Amino acid sequence: MRYSTLQNKKWDDMFQQLVAYKKEYKSTTVPISYEADPKLGTWVSNQRQFYKHRTIADHRVRRLDCIGFVWEMKEIVPWEEMYQRLVAYRNQHNSTNVSHRYQVDPKLGQWVTDSSHLGCWVSTQRQCYRKKNLMEKRMKLLNSIDFLWSVNRVPKR
């Protein structure tokens, strides 16, 4: 996806409004009929539609993921639940290095459109950390289980 400078500025402005909303309400689930800021409710709804129809750029998806954006209202998986899944994985495997392809639990397999898959969730936490978008509380929780913030990748032969 390519966007004009103006489109990017407008998107960034709305994203910042969503960040402020999340800071105040601890959620990104802005009602479409949000009276205090009707444009924000519409914008959030539009992001879900763009995502559903795959008409949103990956970098925008990643930015929204980093703030815990809820893509499907019926499928909310809280961060804390994913953290507990990671703790269980660590207890079993003595590592927090979870592959994108982790298939032992069907819910924890390759992430396509469902944010409940552990491998991708772990990757998203690393991305948020690198971009300094990870909340301090979450960083401390991940550090408490010796979370691997970077993974050395060995090239395939």
PDB file of C-alpha atoms in Angstrom:
ATOM      1  CA  MET A   1       0.000   0.000   0.000  1.00  0.00           C
ATOM      2  CA  ARG A   2       1.204   3.460  -0.843  1.00  0.00           C
ATOM      3  CA  TYR A   3      -0.178   6.560   0.793  1.00  0.00           C
ATOM      4  CA  SER A   4       0.341  10.250   0.124  1.00  0.00           C
ATOM      5  CA  THR A   5       2.026  12.468   2.688  1.00  0.00           C
ATOM      6  CA  LEU A   6      -1.359  14.000   3.524  1.00  0.00           C
ATOM      7  CA  GLN A   7      -2.978  10.583   3.965  1.00  0.00           C
ATOM      8  CA  ASN A   8      -0.136   9.514   6.269  1.00  0.00           C
ATOM      9  CA  LYS A   9      -0.444  12.684   8.323  1.00  0.00           C
ATOM     10  CA  LYS A  10      -4.196  12.243   8.732  1.00  0.00           C
ATOM     11  CA  TRP A  11      -3.728   8.583   9.653  1.00  0.00           C
ATOM     12  CA  ASP A  12      -0.990   9.462  12.176  1.00  0.00           C
ATOM     13  CA  ASP A  13      -3.205  12.147  13.727  1.00  0.00           C
ATOM     14  CA  MET A  14      -6.056   9.672  14.176  1.00  0.00           C
ATOM     15  CA  PHE A  15      -3.649   7.059  15.508  1.00  0.00           C
ATOM     16  CA  GLN A  16      -2.466   9.537  18.143  1.00  0.00           C
ATOM     17  CA  GLN A  17      -6.095  10.212  19.091  1.00  0.00           C
ATOM     18  CA  LEU A  18      -6.569   6.467  19.516  1.00  0.00           C
ATOM     19  CA  VAL A  19      -3.446   6.282  21.688  1.00  0.00           C
ATOM     20  CA  ALA A  20      -4.878   9.073  23.876  1.00  0.00           C
ATOM     21  CA  TYR A  21      -8.226   7.250  24.040  1.00  0.00           C
ATOM     22  CA  LYS A  22      -6.453   4.067  25.114  1.00  0.00           C
ATOM     23  CA  LYS A  23      -4.478   5.917  27.761  1.00  0.00           C
ATOM     24  CA  GLU A  24      -7.708   7.252  29.246  1.00  0.00           C
ATOM     25  CA  TYR A  25      -9.966   4.202  28.852  1.00  0.00           C
ATOM     26  CA  LYS A  26      -7.400   1.342  28.819  1.00  0.00           C
ATOM     27  CA  SER A  27      -8.935   0.024  25.591  1.00  0.00           C
ATOM     28  CA  THR A  28      -8.854   0.504  21.829  1.00  0.00           C
ATOM     29  CA  THR A  29     -12.478  -0.544  21.396  1.00  0.00           C
ATOM     30  CA  VAL A  30     -13.849   2.881  20.551  1.00  0.00           C
ATOM     31  CA  PRO A  31     -17.609   2.748  19.922  1.00  0.00           C
ATOM     32  CA  ILE A  32     -18.551   3.737  16.385  1.00  0.00           C
ATOM     33  CA  SER A  33     -21.006   6.206  17.895  1.00  0.00           C
ATOM     34  CA  TYR A  34     -18.450   7.748  20.278  1.00  0.00           C
ATOM     35  CA  GLU A  35     -20.041  11.121  21.015  1.00  0.00           C
ATOM     36  CA  ALA A  36     -16.891  12.839  22.304  1.00  0.00           C
ATOM     37  CA  ASP A  37     -15.133  12.191  18.990  1.00  0.00           C
ATOM     38  CA  PRO A  38     -17.340  10.682  16.263  1.00  0.00           C
ATOM     39  CA  LYS A  39     -14.458  10.742  13.748  1.00  0.00           C
ATOM     40  CA  LEU A  40     -12.391   8.472  16.006  1.00  0.00           C
ATOM     41  CA  GLY A  41     -15.147   5.860  16.283  1.00  0.00           C
ATOM     42  CA  THR A  42     -15.568   5.861  12.517  1.00  0.00           C
ATOM     43  CA  TRP A  43     -11.802   5.729  11.934  1.00  0.00           C
ATOM     44  CA  VAL A  44     -11.391   2.722  14.263  1.00  0.00           C
ATOM     45  CA  SER A  45     -14.243   0.929  12.515  1.00  0.00           C
ATOM     46  CA  ASN A  46     -12.657   1.719   9.136  1.00  0.00           C
ATOM     47  CA  GLN A  47      -9.298   0.262  10.239  1.00  0.00           C
ATOM     48  CA  ARG A  48     -11.050  -3.018  11.067  1.00  0.00           C
ATOM     49  CA  GLN A  49     -12.716  -3.040   7.654  1.00  0.00           C
ATOM     50  CA  PHE A  50      -9.451  -2.260   5.849  1.00  0.00           C
ATOM     51  CA  TYR A  51      -7.799  -5.082   7.776  1.00  0.00           C
ATOM     52  CA  LYS A  52     -10.611  -7.504   6.999  1.00  0.00           C
ATOM     53  CA  HIS A  53     -10.368  -6.706   3.287  1.00  0.00           C
ATOM     54  CA  ARG A  54      -6.541  -6.595   3.381  1.00  0.00           C
ATOM     55  CA  THR A  55      -6.421  -3.012   2.186  1.00  0.00           C
ATOM     56  CA  ILE A  56      -4.280  -1.645   5.011  1.00  0.00           C
ATOM     57  CA  ALA A  57      -0.481  -1.450   4.922  1.00  0.00           C
ATOM     58  CA  ASP A  58       1.466  -3.891   7.088  1.00  0.00           C
ATOM     59  CA  HIS A  59       3.289  -1.089   8.895  1.00  0.00           C
ATOM     60  CA  ARG A  60      -0.067   0.360   9.977  1.00  0.00           C
ATOM     61  CA  VAL A  61      -1.205  -3.051  11.202  1.00  0.00           C
ATOM     62  CA  ARG A  62       2.012  -3.375  13.227  1.00  0.00           C
ATOM     63  CA  ARG A  63       1.544   0.063  14.778  1.00  0.00           C
ATOM     64  CA  LEU A  64      -2.016  -0.766  15.756  1.00  0.00           C
ATOM     65  CA  ASP A  65      -0.919  -4.160  17.094  1.00  0.00           C
ATOM     66  CA  CYS A  66       1.678  -2.467  19.285  1.00  0.00           C
ATOM     67  CA  ILE A  67      -1.036  -0.603  21.164  1.00  0.00           C
ATOM     68  CA  GLY A  68      -3.211  -3.672  21.534  1.00  0.00           C
ATOM     69  CA  PHE A  69      -5.699  -2.832  18.799  1.00  0.00           C
ATOM     70  CA  VAL A  70      -8.698  -5.187  18.748  1.00  0.00           C
ATOM     71  CA  TRP A  71      -9.274  -6.287  15.162  1.00  0.00           C
ATOM     72  CA  GLU A  72     -12.398  -8.337  15.739  1.00  0.00           C
ATOM     73  CA  MET A  73     -14.719  -7.415  18.554  1.00  0.00           C
ATOM     74  CA  LYS A  74     -15.910 -10.990  18.993  1.00  0.00           C
ATOM     75  CA  GLU A  75     -12.368 -12.301  19.355  1.00  0.00           C
ATOM     76  CA  ILE A  76     -10.701 -10.285  22.079  1.00  0.00           C
ATOM     77  CA  VAL A  77      -7.704 -12.070  23.599  1.00  0.00           C
ATOM     78  CA  PRO A  78      -6.330 -10.001  26.457  1.00  0.00           C
ATOM     79  CA  TRP A  79      -2.596  -9.371  26.656  1.00  0.00           C
ATOM     80  CA  GLU A  80      -2.538 -11.020  30.082  1.00  0.00           C
ATOM     81  CA  GLU A  81      -3.952 -14.265  28.630  1.00  0.00           C
ATOM     82  CA  MET A  82      -1.226 -14.333  25.998  1.00  0.00           C
ATOM     83  CA  TYR A  83       1.357 -13.662  28.712  1.00  0.00           C
ATOM     84  CA  GLN A  84       0.060 -16.648  30.675  1.00  0.00           C
ATOM     85  CA  ARG A  85       0.326 -18.811  27.538  1.00  0.00           C
ATOM     86  CA  LEU A  86       3.927 -17.677  27.177  1.00  0.00           C
ATOM     87  CA  VAL A  87       4.646 -18.517  30.830  1.00  0.00           C
ATOM     88  CA  ALA A  88       3.201 -22.010  30.271  1.00  0.00           C
ATOM     89  CA  TYR A  89       5.328 -22.397  27.120  1.00  0.00           C
ATOM     90  CA  ARG A  90       8.436 -21.275  29.032  1.00  0.00           C
ATOM     91  CA  ASN A  91       7.716 -23.712  31.863  1.00  0.00           C
ATOM     92  CA  GLN A  92       7.419 -26.552  29.367  1.00  0.00           C
ATOM     93  CA  HIS A  93      10.294 -25.619  27.015  1.00  0.00           C
ATOM     94  CA  ASN A  94      12.560 -23.577  29.319  1.00  0.00           C
ATOM     95  CA  SER A  95      12.591 -20.819  26.703  1.00  0.00           C
ATOM     96  CA  THR A  96      10.544 -17.848  25.535  1.00  0.00           C
ATOM     97  CA  ASN A  97      11.754 -18.244  21.953  1.00  0.00           C
ATOM     98  CA  VAL A  98       8.466 -19.304  20.325  1.00  0.00           C
ATOM     99  CA  SER A  99       8.391 -20.013  16.595  1.00  0.00           C
ATOM    100  CA  HIS A 100       5.735 -18.413  14.381  1.00  0.00           C
ATOM    101  CA  ARG A 101       4.916 -21.971  13.363  1.00  0.00           C
ATOM    102  CA  TYR A 102       4.341 -23.349  16.877  1.00  0.00           C
ATOM    103  CA  GLN A 103       1.557 -25.917  16.357  1.00  0.00           C
ATOM    104  CA  VAL A 104       1.260 -27.957  19.585  1.00  0.00           C
ATOM    105  CA  ASP A 105      -1.894 -26.091  20.622  1.00  0.00           C
ATOM    106  CA  PRO A 106      -4.015 -25.291  17.542  1.00  0.00           C
ATOM    107  CA  LYS A 107      -4.776 -21.862  18.975  1.00  0.00           C
ATOM    108  CA  LEU A 108      -1.064 -21.114  19.087  1.00  0.00           C
ATOM    109  CA  GLY A 109      -0.223 -21.802  15.445  1.00  0.00           C
ATOM    110  CA  GLN A 110       0.707 -19.484  12.612  1.00  0.00           C
ATOM    111  CA  TRP A 111      -0.961 -16.105  12.954  1.00  0.00           C
ATOM    112  CA  VAL A 112      -2.797 -14.859   9.932  1.00  0.00           C
ATOM    113  CA  THR A 113      -5.665 -12.696  11.149  1.00  0.00           C
ATOM    114  CA  ASP A 114      -6.063 -13.913  14.736  1.00  0.00           C
ATOM    115  CA  SER A 115      -4.013 -12.175  17.415  1.00  0.00           C
ATOM    116  CA  SER A 116      -4.338 -15.178  19.739  1.00  0.00           C
ATOM    117  CA  HIS A 117      -1.361 -17.110  18.303  1.00  0.00           C
ATOM    118  CA  LEU A 118       1.615 -17.219  20.611  1.00  0.00           C
ATOM    119  CA  GLY A 119       4.458 -17.197  18.069  1.00  0.00           C
ATOM    120  CA  CYS A 120       3.294 -14.022  16.393  1.00  0.00           C
ATOM    121  CA  TRP A 121       2.318 -12.453  19.699  1.00  0.00           C
ATOM    122  CA  VAL A 122       5.910 -12.974  20.904  1.00  0.00           C
ATOM    123  CA  SER A 123       7.223 -11.404  17.698  1.00  0.00           C
ATOM    124  CA  THR A 124       4.866  -8.450  18.125  1.00  0.00           C
ATOM    125  CA  GLN A 125       6.154  -7.879  21.673  1.00  0.00           C
ATOM    126  CA  ARG A 126       9.711  -7.742  20.310  1.00  0.00           C
ATOM    127  CA  GLN A 127       8.686  -5.252  17.624  1.00  0.00           C
ATOM    128  CA  CYS A 128       6.907  -3.058  20.150  1.00  0.00           C
ATOM    129  CA  TYR A 129       9.951  -3.182  22.425  1.00  0.00           C
ATOM    130  CA  ARG A 130      12.334  -2.194  19.602  1.00  0.00           C
ATOM    131  CA  LYS A 131      10.065   0.703  18.658  1.00  0.00           C
ATOM    132  CA  LYS A 132       9.734   1.737  22.311  1.00  0.00           C
ATOM    133  CA  ASN A 133       5.975   1.153  22.156  1.00  0.00           C
ATOM    134  CA  LEU A 134       5.761  -1.514  24.861  1.00  0.00           C
ATOM    135  CA  MET A 135       4.232  -0.465  28.151  1.00  0.00           C
ATOM    136  CA  GLU A 136       6.679  -0.521  31.087  1.00  0.00           C
ATOM    137  CA  LYS A 137       4.449  -2.870  33.095  1.00  0.00           C
ATOM    138  CA  ARG A 138       4.420  -5.387  30.264  1.00  0.00           C
ATOM    139  CA  MET A 139       8.166  -5.087  29.746  1.00  0.00           C
ATOM    140  CA  LYS A 140       8.732  -5.855  33.441  1.00  0.00           C
ATOM    141  CA  LEU A 141       6.438  -8.892  33.285  1.00  0.00           C
ATOM    142  CA  LEU A 142       8.265 -10.231  30.230  1.00  0.00           C
ATOM    143  CA  ASN A 143      11.652  -9.536  31.824  1.00  0.00           C
ATOM    144  CA  SER A 144      10.533 -11.485  34.910  1.00  0.00           C
ATOM    145  CA  ILE A 145      10.398 -14.675  32.801  1.00  0.00           C
ATOM    146  CA  ASP A 146      13.701 -13.976  30.996  1.00  0.00           C
ATOM    147  CA  PHE A 147      12.015 -12.976  27.767  1.00  0.00           C
ATOM    148  CA  LEU A 148      14.368 -13.015  24.762  1.00  0.00           C
ATOM    149  CA  TRP A 149      14.153  -9.524  23.266  1.00  0.00           C
ATOM    150  CA  SER A 150      16.261 -10.463  20.289  1.00  0.00           C
ATOM    151  CA  VAL A 151      16.772 -13.758  18.544  1.00  0.00           C
ATOM    152  CA  ASN A 152      19.909 -14.648  16.635  1.00  0.00           C
ATOM    153  CA  ARG A 153      18.785 -16.186  13.403  1.00  0.00           C
ATOM    154  CA  VAL A 154      20.890 -18.892  11.849  1.00  0.00           C
ATOM    155  CA  PRO A 155      20.711 -18.888   8.044  1.00  0.00           C
ATOM    156  CA  LYS A 156      19.386 -22.069   6.435  1.00  0.00           C
ATOM    157  CA  ARG A 157      21.845 -24.077   4.356  1.00  0.00           C
TER     158      ARG A 157
END
